[in-house]
Amino acid sequence: MFAHTKRLQYTVRVAGPNPGLANLMLEQFGGPQGELAAAMRYFTQAVSEDDPGRKDMLFDIATEELSHLEIIGHIVAMLNKGAKGRLAESVDSEADTYKAITGAGNDSHLTQVLYGGGTPLVNSAGVPWTAAYVDSITEPTADLRSNIAAEARAKIVYERLIGLTDDAGVKEALGFLMTREVAHQKSFEKALYAIEPNFPPGKMPADPRFASVYYNMSQGPGEMRGPWNQGADWDFVSDREQQQAVDGGSGDAEVALPAGDIDILEQMARRTASDPMSSPRTGAELGMSMQSAGGTMAASSRQTANQPSSASRGGPLDDTGSGSSSSSSKPADGGKDKPTRAMKK
């Protein structure tokens, strides 16, 4: 059950209208790192969580994120107040209205015109909110790590928004929201470390043959060694031969097929085979040759309409992809299929 209290979790004080800033604030309203995405992520995790402690924590934080969504929504609404009234009542001339919503780098015309200066569930670029922002997988050792990263990304966005305004009231509210991201990170980390073991995520252990191997796949100037690839915890592999077929097999892709499937695949391979000895003339080449000769395709067609083509010059394209100096479409080999084999073992 949800119960709403009309008082905000944090007081919103906006110095004056600023539609451009309001548009940027939508990133934390309907964007991928925003408050609605966080609330839905934690709420859906809480519903399916079996551990009573984590379930309680997730419901608490999900509900608080809805409170943060409310704060951001009110900031957007307050920043858009002036524009909302002027648009609704058409008090400005067409030119002044257009200048106000598009001038000085103001990219708020989407929210002002399409949404009347309201608080739509879109990001700052006008992209609608989507459930694809919620990346839960119903495994706590994975979801808690994802939650920690989500809170970290949200904190960075708030930092950047704070740096874009000199409105003291807006800065103060954003600072509160940014700080709550840090508090949620701490809760999620504590919950993760309370699960032992929690690495690697999930139940199945990693294959010890590869769990501590670092493959130096990108080689050349700029290579660096550090705790991520050196020391007693790592087997550093630079040799290209040792990076291939690491399981000890052939390194090929294999599948066991029924005999009937093999026959069908070979039939398809014969039908779609390319002739490596052919040299067909393409439309692009014909066009280039006409251009270099200073003529046109139409003129060339009239001049050569009654002239036989030559296979050595490429000739006209036919349905086999090769040129022919004869009007007959019968293959030179009498129509017999050349013996080929699509699959070799």
Short mmCIF file of C-alpha atoms in Angstrom, two decimals:
data_model
loop_
_atom_site.label_atom_id
_atom_site.label_comp_id
_atom_site.label_asym_id
_atom_site.label_seq_id
_atom_site.Cartn_x
_atom_site.Cartn_y
_atom_site.Cartn_z
CA MET A 1 0.00 0.00 0.00
CA PHE A 2 1.23 3.49 -0.83
CA ALA A 3 0.20 6.59 1.13
CA HIS A 4 1.18 10.04 -0.10
CA THR A 5 2.14 13.00 2.08
CA LYS A 6 1.87 16.35 0.32
CA ARG A 7 4.95 17.82 2.01
CA LEU A 8 8.10 17.19 -0.03
CA GLN A 9 11.04 15.32 1.47
CA TYR A 10 13.16 18.43 0.74
CA THR A 11 11.96 21.99 0.21
CA VAL A 12 12.23 23.26 -3.38
CA ARG A 13 13.27 26.91 -3.70
CA VAL A 14 13.72 28.20 -7.25
CA ALA A 15 14.99 31.76 -7.80
CA GLY A 16 13.25 32.25 -11.14
CA PRO A 17 12.09 30.68 -14.41
CA ASN A 18 14.69 28.92 -16.52
CA PRO A 19 13.18 26.64 -19.19
CA GLY A 20 16.60 25.60 -20.48
CA LEU A 21 17.65 24.34 -17.06
CA ALA A 22 14.25 22.68 -16.62
CA ASN A 23 14.88 20.71 -19.78
CA LEU A 24 18.23 19.47 -18.47
CA MET A 25 16.62 18.47 -15.17
CA LEU A 26 14.41 16.03 -17.07
CA GLU A 27 17.46 13.77 -17.30
CA GLN A 28 16.86 12.87 -13.65
CA PHE A 29 13.09 12.70 -14.11
CA GLY A 30 12.65 10.40 -17.11
CA GLY A 31 16.22 9.50 -18.08
CA PRO A 32 18.14 6.22 -17.68
CA GLN A 33 19.94 7.41 -14.53
CA GLY A 34 16.86 9.19 -13.18
CA GLU A 35 14.68 8.74 -10.15
CA LEU A 36 11.83 6.86 -11.84
CA ALA A 37 14.23 4.27 -13.25
CA ALA A 38 15.76 3.83 -9.78
CA ALA A 39 12.37 3.52 -8.08
CA MET A 40 11.17 0.89 -10.56
CA ARG A 41 14.45 -1.03 -10.36
CA TYR A 42 14.36 -1.32 -6.57
CA PHE A 43 10.59 -1.83 -6.35
CA THR A 44 10.60 -4.79 -8.74
CA GLN A 45 13.60 -6.28 -6.94
CA ALA A 46 11.82 -5.90 -3.60
CA VAL A 47 8.68 -7.66 -4.81
CA SER A 48 10.63 -10.77 -5.79
CA GLU A 49 13.21 -10.69 -2.95
CA ASP A 50 13.02 -13.60 -0.47
CA ASP A 51 15.47 -12.32 2.14
CA PRO A 52 13.42 -10.27 4.64
CA GLY A 53 16.19 -7.77 5.37
CA ARG A 54 16.96 -6.99 1.74
CA LYS A 55 13.25 -6.90 0.91
CA ASP A 56 12.64 -4.25 3.57
CA MET A 57 15.65 -2.19 2.44
CA LEU A 58 14.63 -2.29 -1.22
CA PHE A 59 11.07 -1.20 -0.49
CA ASP A 60 12.36 1.67 1.68
CA ILE A 61 14.78 2.93 -0.97
CA ALA A 62 12.30 2.44 -3.83
CA THR A 63 9.75 4.55 -1.99
CA GLU A 64 12.33 7.23 -1.25
CA GLU A 65 13.27 7.33 -4.94
CA LEU A 66 9.63 8.15 -5.72
CA SER A 67 9.98 11.04 -3.26
CA HIS A 68 13.07 12.17 -5.17
CA LEU A 69 11.12 11.93 -8.42
CA GLU A 70 8.59 14.27 -6.84
CA ILE A 71 11.33 16.77 -5.90
CA ILE A 72 12.82 16.77 -9.41
CA GLY A 73 9.36 17.10 -10.92
CA HIS A 74 8.63 20.17 -8.81
CA ILE A 75 11.99 21.72 -9.75
CA VAL A 76 11.14 21.22 -13.44
CA ALA A 77 7.65 22.63 -12.94
CA MET A 78 8.92 25.71 -11.06
CA LEU A 79 11.61 26.43 -13.64
CA ASN A 80 8.97 26.20 -16.38
CA LYS A 81 6.29 28.28 -14.62
CA GLY A 82 6.79 31.48 -16.60
CA ALA A 83 7.05 29.74 -19.95
CA LYS A 84 4.00 27.60 -19.19
CA GLY A 85 1.74 30.62 -18.65
CA ARG A 86 3.08 32.63 -21.57
CA LEU A 87 2.65 29.71 -23.94
CA ALA A 88 -0.84 28.86 -22.67
CA GLU A 89 -2.09 32.44 -22.98
CA SER A 90 -0.10 33.36 -26.14
CA VAL A 91 0.91 36.72 -24.67
CA ASP A 92 4.03 37.04 -26.83
CA SER A 93 4.30 37.50 -30.57
CA GLU A 94 5.20 34.46 -32.61
CA ALA A 95 8.77 35.69 -33.15
CA ASP A 96 9.35 36.48 -29.48
CA THR A 97 7.98 33.11 -28.40
CA TYR A 98 10.20 31.25 -30.86
CA LYS A 99 13.23 33.28 -29.81
CA ALA A 100 12.56 32.65 -26.13
CA ILE A 101 12.34 28.89 -26.46
CA THR A 102 15.20 28.37 -28.92
CA GLY A 103 17.62 31.23 -28.33
CA ALA A 104 20.90 31.30 -26.37
CA GLY A 105 21.39 27.55 -26.63
CA ASN A 106 18.03 26.85 -25.04
CA ASP A 107 17.01 23.33 -26.06
CA SER A 108 13.73 23.31 -24.15
CA HIS A 109 11.38 23.74 -27.11
CA LEU A 110 10.36 20.06 -26.85
CA THR A 111 9.06 20.32 -23.31
CA GLN A 112 7.64 23.80 -23.79
CA VAL A 113 5.75 23.31 -27.04
CA LEU A 114 4.89 19.60 -27.00
CA TYR A 115 4.22 19.32 -23.29
CA GLY A 116 3.16 22.87 -22.44
CA GLY A 117 6.01 23.44 -20.02
CA GLY A 118 4.97 20.41 -17.98
CA THR A 119 6.89 17.47 -16.52
CA PRO A 120 6.85 14.71 -19.15
CA LEU A 121 8.47 11.33 -18.57
CA VAL A 122 11.26 11.95 -21.06
CA ASN A 123 14.96 12.64 -20.75
CA SER A 124 16.62 15.94 -21.65
CA ALA A 125 16.68 14.96 -25.33
CA GLY A 126 12.95 14.16 -25.40
CA VAL A 127 13.40 10.37 -25.45
CA PRO A 128 10.47 8.72 -23.61
CA TRP A 129 11.10 6.75 -20.45
CA THR A 130 11.32 3.00 -21.01
CA ALA A 131 11.31 -0.08 -18.80
CA ALA A 132 14.51 -1.07 -20.61
CA TYR A 133 16.27 1.19 -18.10
CA VAL A 134 15.51 -1.45 -15.44
CA ASP A 135 18.22 -4.12 -15.74
CA SER A 136 17.41 -6.39 -12.79
CA ILE A 137 18.15 -10.09 -13.18
CA THR A 138 16.74 -11.46 -9.86
CA GLU A 139 20.10 -12.57 -8.46
CA PRO A 140 21.03 -10.45 -5.42
CA THR A 141 24.79 -10.71 -5.86
CA ALA A 142 24.39 -9.28 -9.36
CA ASP A 143 21.50 -6.86 -8.75
CA LEU A 144 23.14 -5.25 -5.71
CA ARG A 145 26.26 -4.54 -7.77
CA SER A 146 24.08 -3.08 -10.50
CA ASN A 147 22.32 -0.92 -7.90
CA ILE A 148 25.65 0.38 -6.60
CA ALA A 149 26.67 1.33 -10.14
CA ALA A 150 23.28 2.95 -10.81
CA GLU A 151 23.59 5.13 -7.71
CA ALA A 152 27.13 6.09 -8.73
CA ARG A 153 25.98 7.15 -12.21
CA ALA A 154 23.10 9.17 -10.75
CA LYS A 155 25.51 10.97 -8.41
CA ILE A 156 27.69 11.98 -11.37
CA VAL A 157 24.68 13.36 -13.28
CA TYR A 158 23.67 15.41 -10.24
CA GLU A 159 27.21 16.77 -9.96
CA ARG A 160 27.05 17.92 -13.57
CA LEU A 161 23.62 19.51 -13.14
CA ILE A 162 24.82 21.38 -10.03
CA GLY A 163 27.69 22.78 -12.10
CA LEU A 164 25.26 24.17 -14.70
CA THR A 165 23.28 26.57 -12.50
CA ASP A 166 23.90 29.50 -10.16
CA ASP A 167 20.43 29.19 -8.62
CA ALA A 168 21.23 28.64 -4.93
CA GLY A 169 17.92 26.93 -4.15
CA VAL A 170 18.23 24.51 -7.05
CA LYS A 171 21.86 23.75 -6.13
CA GLU A 172 20.81 23.02 -2.54
CA ALA A 173 18.05 20.60 -3.55
CA LEU A 174 20.27 18.85 -6.07
CA GLY A 175 23.00 18.55 -3.45
CA PHE A 176 20.55 16.76 -1.15
CA LEU A 177 19.56 14.34 -3.92
CA MET A 178 23.20 13.71 -4.83
CA THR A 179 24.02 12.95 -1.18
CA ARG A 180 21.17 10.47 -0.90
CA GLU A 181 22.70 8.57 -3.82
CA VAL A 182 25.82 8.11 -1.68
CA ALA A 183 23.73 6.88 1.26
CA HIS A 184 21.98 4.33 -0.96
CA GLN A 185 25.33 3.12 -2.30
CA LYS A 186 26.43 2.42 1.27
CA SER A 187 23.27 0.46 2.04
CA PHE A 188 23.61 -1.64 -1.11
CA GLU A 189 27.29 -2.34 -0.43
CA LYS A 190 26.55 -3.40 3.15
CA ALA A 191 23.80 -5.71 1.92
CA LEU A 192 26.12 -7.20 -0.71
CA TYR A 193 28.97 -7.85 1.70
CA ALA A 194 26.52 -9.42 4.16
CA ILE A 195 26.16 -12.25 1.62
CA GLU A 196 29.06 -14.70 1.96
CA PRO A 197 30.36 -15.68 -0.46
CA ASN A 198 29.20 -12.98 -2.88
CA PHE A 199 31.87 -13.34 -5.58
CA PRO A 200 31.65 -14.48 -8.25
CA PRO A 201 27.94 -13.63 -8.57
CA GLY A 202 25.55 -16.57 -8.70
CA LYS A 203 25.98 -20.17 -7.64
CA MET A 204 28.32 -21.86 -10.11
CA PRO A 205 32.07 -21.50 -9.52
CA ALA A 206 34.36 -20.19 -12.23
CA ASP A 207 36.60 -22.54 -14.22
CA PRO A 208 39.96 -22.31 -12.39
CA ARG A 209 41.84 -22.75 -15.66
CA PHE A 210 40.70 -19.32 -16.84
CA ALA A 211 39.55 -17.41 -13.74
CA SER A 212 42.96 -15.79 -13.07
CA VAL A 213 44.26 -15.44 -16.64
CA TYR A 214 44.72 -12.00 -18.23
CA TYR A 215 44.90 -12.16 -22.02
CA ASN A 216 46.89 -9.25 -23.43
CA MET A 217 44.70 -8.96 -26.52
CA SER A 218 45.45 -5.34 -27.50
CA GLN A 219 49.18 -5.08 -28.08
CA GLY A 220 51.34 -2.15 -29.14
CA PRO A 221 52.40 1.27 -27.83
CA GLY A 222 50.52 2.31 -24.71
CA GLU A 223 50.41 -1.07 -22.96
CA MET A 224 50.24 -0.78 -19.19
CA ARG A 225 50.65 -3.17 -16.28
CA GLY A 226 48.89 -2.73 -12.96
CA PRO A 227 47.00 -4.59 -10.24
CA TRP A 228 44.36 -5.47 -12.83
CA ASN A 229 46.80 -7.67 -14.79
CA GLN A 230 49.98 -8.31 -12.80
CA GLY A 231 51.07 -9.89 -9.56
CA ALA A 232 50.50 -13.25 -7.95
CA ASP A 233 46.79 -13.18 -8.78
CA TRP A 234 47.31 -13.11 -12.54
CA ASP A 235 48.77 -15.26 -15.30
CA PHE A 236 49.62 -12.67 -17.97
CA VAL A 237 49.45 -14.13 -21.50
CA SER A 238 50.83 -12.15 -24.46
CA ASP A 239 51.77 -15.00 -26.82
CA ARG A 240 49.22 -15.05 -29.65
CA GLU A 241 49.42 -18.83 -29.98
CA GLN A 242 48.56 -19.24 -26.30
CA GLN A 243 45.54 -16.95 -26.74
CA GLN A 244 43.98 -19.28 -29.31
CA ALA A 245 42.14 -22.57 -28.69
CA VAL A 246 42.84 -22.19 -24.97
CA ASP A 247 40.72 -25.26 -24.22
CA GLY A 248 43.25 -27.48 -26.00
CA GLY A 249 40.94 -28.16 -28.94
CA SER A 250 41.24 -27.26 -32.61
CA GLY A 251 39.74 -23.79 -32.26
CA ASP A 252 37.19 -24.59 -34.96
CA ALA A 253 33.40 -24.45 -34.68
CA GLU A 254 31.81 -27.88 -35.10
CA VAL A 255 28.31 -29.31 -35.04
CA ALA A 256 27.05 -32.89 -35.47
CA LEU A 257 24.35 -32.87 -38.14
CA PRO A 258 22.03 -35.59 -39.44
CA ALA A 259 22.96 -36.84 -42.91
CA GLY A 260 19.85 -35.28 -44.44
CA ASP A 261 20.81 -31.83 -43.16
CA ILE A 262 24.30 -32.19 -44.60
CA ASP A 263 22.87 -33.01 -48.06
CA ILE A 264 20.60 -29.93 -47.93
CA LEU A 265 23.48 -27.67 -46.85
CA GLU A 266 25.67 -28.97 -49.68
CA GLN A 267 22.82 -28.34 -52.14
CA MET A 268 22.53 -24.77 -50.85
CA ALA A 269 26.30 -24.27 -51.09
CA ARG A 270 26.32 -25.36 -54.75
CA ARG A 271 23.39 -23.06 -55.56
CA THR A 272 24.93 -20.00 -53.91
CA ALA A 273 28.59 -20.63 -54.80
CA SER A 274 30.61 -17.73 -56.24
CA ASP A 275 32.95 -18.43 -59.20
CA PRO A 276 36.42 -17.17 -58.20
CA MET A 277 37.52 -17.23 -61.88
CA SER A 278 34.72 -14.97 -63.15
CA SER A 279 35.12 -11.27 -63.90
CA PRO A 280 31.60 -9.89 -64.33
CA ARG A 281 31.03 -6.30 -65.40
CA THR A 282 29.07 -4.39 -62.75
CA GLY A 283 26.67 -1.51 -63.15
CA ALA A 284 29.06 0.74 -61.23
CA GLU A 285 31.89 -0.10 -63.62
CA LEU A 286 29.70 0.57 -66.66
CA GLY A 287 28.73 3.95 -65.26
CA MET A 288 32.36 4.86 -64.51
CA SER A 289 33.49 3.83 -67.98
CA MET A 290 30.79 6.00 -69.59
CA GLN A 291 31.77 8.96 -67.40
CA SER A 292 35.47 8.65 -68.24
CA ALA A 293 34.61 8.40 -71.97
CA GLY A 294 32.57 11.59 -71.78
CA GLY A 295 29.41 9.88 -72.99
CA THR A 296 26.16 8.80 -71.40
CA MET A 297 24.63 5.43 -70.72
CA ALA A 298 21.85 6.10 -73.19
CA ALA A 299 24.27 7.07 -75.99
CA SER A 300 26.43 4.04 -75.33
CA SER A 301 23.40 1.78 -75.49
CA ARG A 302 22.41 3.15 -78.92
CA GLN A 303 25.96 2.71 -80.26
CA THR A 304 26.39 -0.85 -79.06
CA ALA A 305 22.86 -2.17 -79.46
CA ASN A 306 23.76 -4.28 -82.53
CA GLN A 307 27.31 -5.17 -81.55
CA PRO A 308 28.12 -8.60 -80.08
CA SER A 309 29.54 -8.55 -76.58
CA SER A 310 32.87 -10.04 -75.65
CA ALA A 311 33.44 -12.17 -72.60
CA SER A 312 37.02 -10.90 -72.41
CA ARG A 313 35.63 -7.34 -71.99
CA GLY A 314 33.25 -8.43 -69.27
CA GLY A 315 30.14 -8.45 -71.50
CA PRO A 316 26.58 -7.81 -70.39
CA LEU A 317 25.40 -9.29 -67.12
CA ASP A 318 23.27 -12.42 -67.37
CA ASP A 319 21.46 -14.39 -64.71
CA THR A 320 24.58 -16.42 -63.93
CA GLY A 321 26.71 -13.36 -63.16
CA SER A 322 29.17 -14.01 -66.03
CA GLY A 323 29.46 -12.55 -69.51
CA SER A 324 28.61 -14.52 -72.64
CA SER A 325 29.28 -13.82 -76.33
CA SER A 326 26.44 -16.11 -77.36
CA SER A 327 22.69 -15.59 -77.14
CA SER A 328 22.33 -19.11 -75.79
CA SER A 329 21.91 -19.46 -72.06
CA LYS A 330 23.07 -23.10 -72.04
CA PRO A 331 26.18 -23.58 -69.86
CA ALA A 332 29.36 -24.63 -71.62
CA ASP A 333 29.52 -27.84 -69.64
CA GLY A 334 26.14 -29.04 -70.93
CA GLY A 335 24.25 -28.12 -67.77
CA LYS A 336 26.07 -30.58 -65.51
CA ASP A 337 26.77 -29.46 -61.96
CA LYS A 338 30.42 -29.13 -61.12
CA PRO A 339 31.30 -31.54 -58.31
CA THR A 340 31.79 -29.49 -55.12
CA ARG A 341 31.70 -30.20 -51.43
CA ALA A 342 30.60 -27.51 -49.03
CA MET A 343 31.81 -29.12 -45.83
CA LYS A 344 35.29 -30.52 -45.37
CA LYS A 345 36.47 -32.20 -42.24
#
